[in-house]
Coordinates of C-alpha atoms in Angstrom, one line a residue:
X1 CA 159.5 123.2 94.9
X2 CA 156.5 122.7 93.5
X3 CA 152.9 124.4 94.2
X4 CA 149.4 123.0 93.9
X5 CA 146.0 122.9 96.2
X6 CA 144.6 121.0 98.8
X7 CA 141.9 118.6 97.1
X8 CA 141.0 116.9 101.1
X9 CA 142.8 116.2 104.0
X10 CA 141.5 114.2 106.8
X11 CA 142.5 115.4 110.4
X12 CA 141.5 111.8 112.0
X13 CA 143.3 109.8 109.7
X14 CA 146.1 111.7 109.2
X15 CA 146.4 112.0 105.3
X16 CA 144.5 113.6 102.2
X17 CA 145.5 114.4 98.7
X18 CA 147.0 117.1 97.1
X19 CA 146.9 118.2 93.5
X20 CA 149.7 119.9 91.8
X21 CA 149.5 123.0 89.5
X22 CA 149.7 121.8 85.7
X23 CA 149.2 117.8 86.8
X24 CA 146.5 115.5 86.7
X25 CA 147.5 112.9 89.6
X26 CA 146.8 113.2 93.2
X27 CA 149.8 113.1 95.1
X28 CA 149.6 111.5 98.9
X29 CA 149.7 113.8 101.8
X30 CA 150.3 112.5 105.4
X31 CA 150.7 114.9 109.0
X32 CA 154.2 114.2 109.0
X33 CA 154.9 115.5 105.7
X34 CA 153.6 118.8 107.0
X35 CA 156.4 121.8 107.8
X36 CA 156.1 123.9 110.9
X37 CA 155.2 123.4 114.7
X38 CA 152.3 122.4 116.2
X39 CA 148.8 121.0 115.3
X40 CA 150.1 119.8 111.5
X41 CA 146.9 120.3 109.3
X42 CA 146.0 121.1 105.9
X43 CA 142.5 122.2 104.5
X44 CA 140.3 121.9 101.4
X45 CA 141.2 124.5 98.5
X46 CA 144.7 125.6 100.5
X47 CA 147.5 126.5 98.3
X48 CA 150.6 125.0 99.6
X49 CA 154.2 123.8 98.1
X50 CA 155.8 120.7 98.3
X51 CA 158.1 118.4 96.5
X52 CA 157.1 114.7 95.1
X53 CA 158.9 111.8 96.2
X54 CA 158.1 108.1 94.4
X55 CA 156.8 105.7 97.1
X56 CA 155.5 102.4 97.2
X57 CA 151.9 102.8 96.0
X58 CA 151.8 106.2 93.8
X59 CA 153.4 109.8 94.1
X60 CA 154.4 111.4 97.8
X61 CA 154.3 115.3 98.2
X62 CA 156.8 115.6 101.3
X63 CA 157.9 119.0 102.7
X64 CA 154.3 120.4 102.7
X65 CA 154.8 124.2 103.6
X66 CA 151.1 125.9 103.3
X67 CA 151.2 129.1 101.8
X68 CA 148.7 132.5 101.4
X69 CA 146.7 133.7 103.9
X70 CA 145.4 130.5 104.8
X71 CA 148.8 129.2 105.9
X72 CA 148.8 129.1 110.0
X73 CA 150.9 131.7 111.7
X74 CA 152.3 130.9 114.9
X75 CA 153.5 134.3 117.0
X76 CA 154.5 135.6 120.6
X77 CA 152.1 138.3 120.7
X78 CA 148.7 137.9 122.5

């Protein structure tokens, strides 16, 4: 797995960009890429790993898990 930041993620269109640690090209992010349950979002600036995958027009990042405190904790208690 690799790690890298948020650069922008659009919530109505699905997608944004991720940059990895120690690279230089934006890799493609879409909602489905996303791990977890629920609302699958990512913000601006939020660490997350990931792994690249080639596709059609430029670099994937698939298995998007976010990480750190800004990573979206789902529990039973309320």
């Amino acid at each position: 797995m690799l790690s890298g930041k948020v650069k922008w993620f659009n919530n109505a269109k699905g997608y944004g960009f991720i940059l990895a640690d120690g690279r230089d090209e934006d890799l493609f992010a879409h909602y489905s890429a996303i791990q977890g349950d629920g609302y699958k979002t990512l913000k601006a600036g939020q660490p997350v790993s990931f792994e690249i995958l080639q596709g059609p027009k430029g670099l994937h990042a698939i298995n998007i898990q976010p990480l750190g405190s800004n990573a979206r904790l789902h529990t039973s208690e309320g």
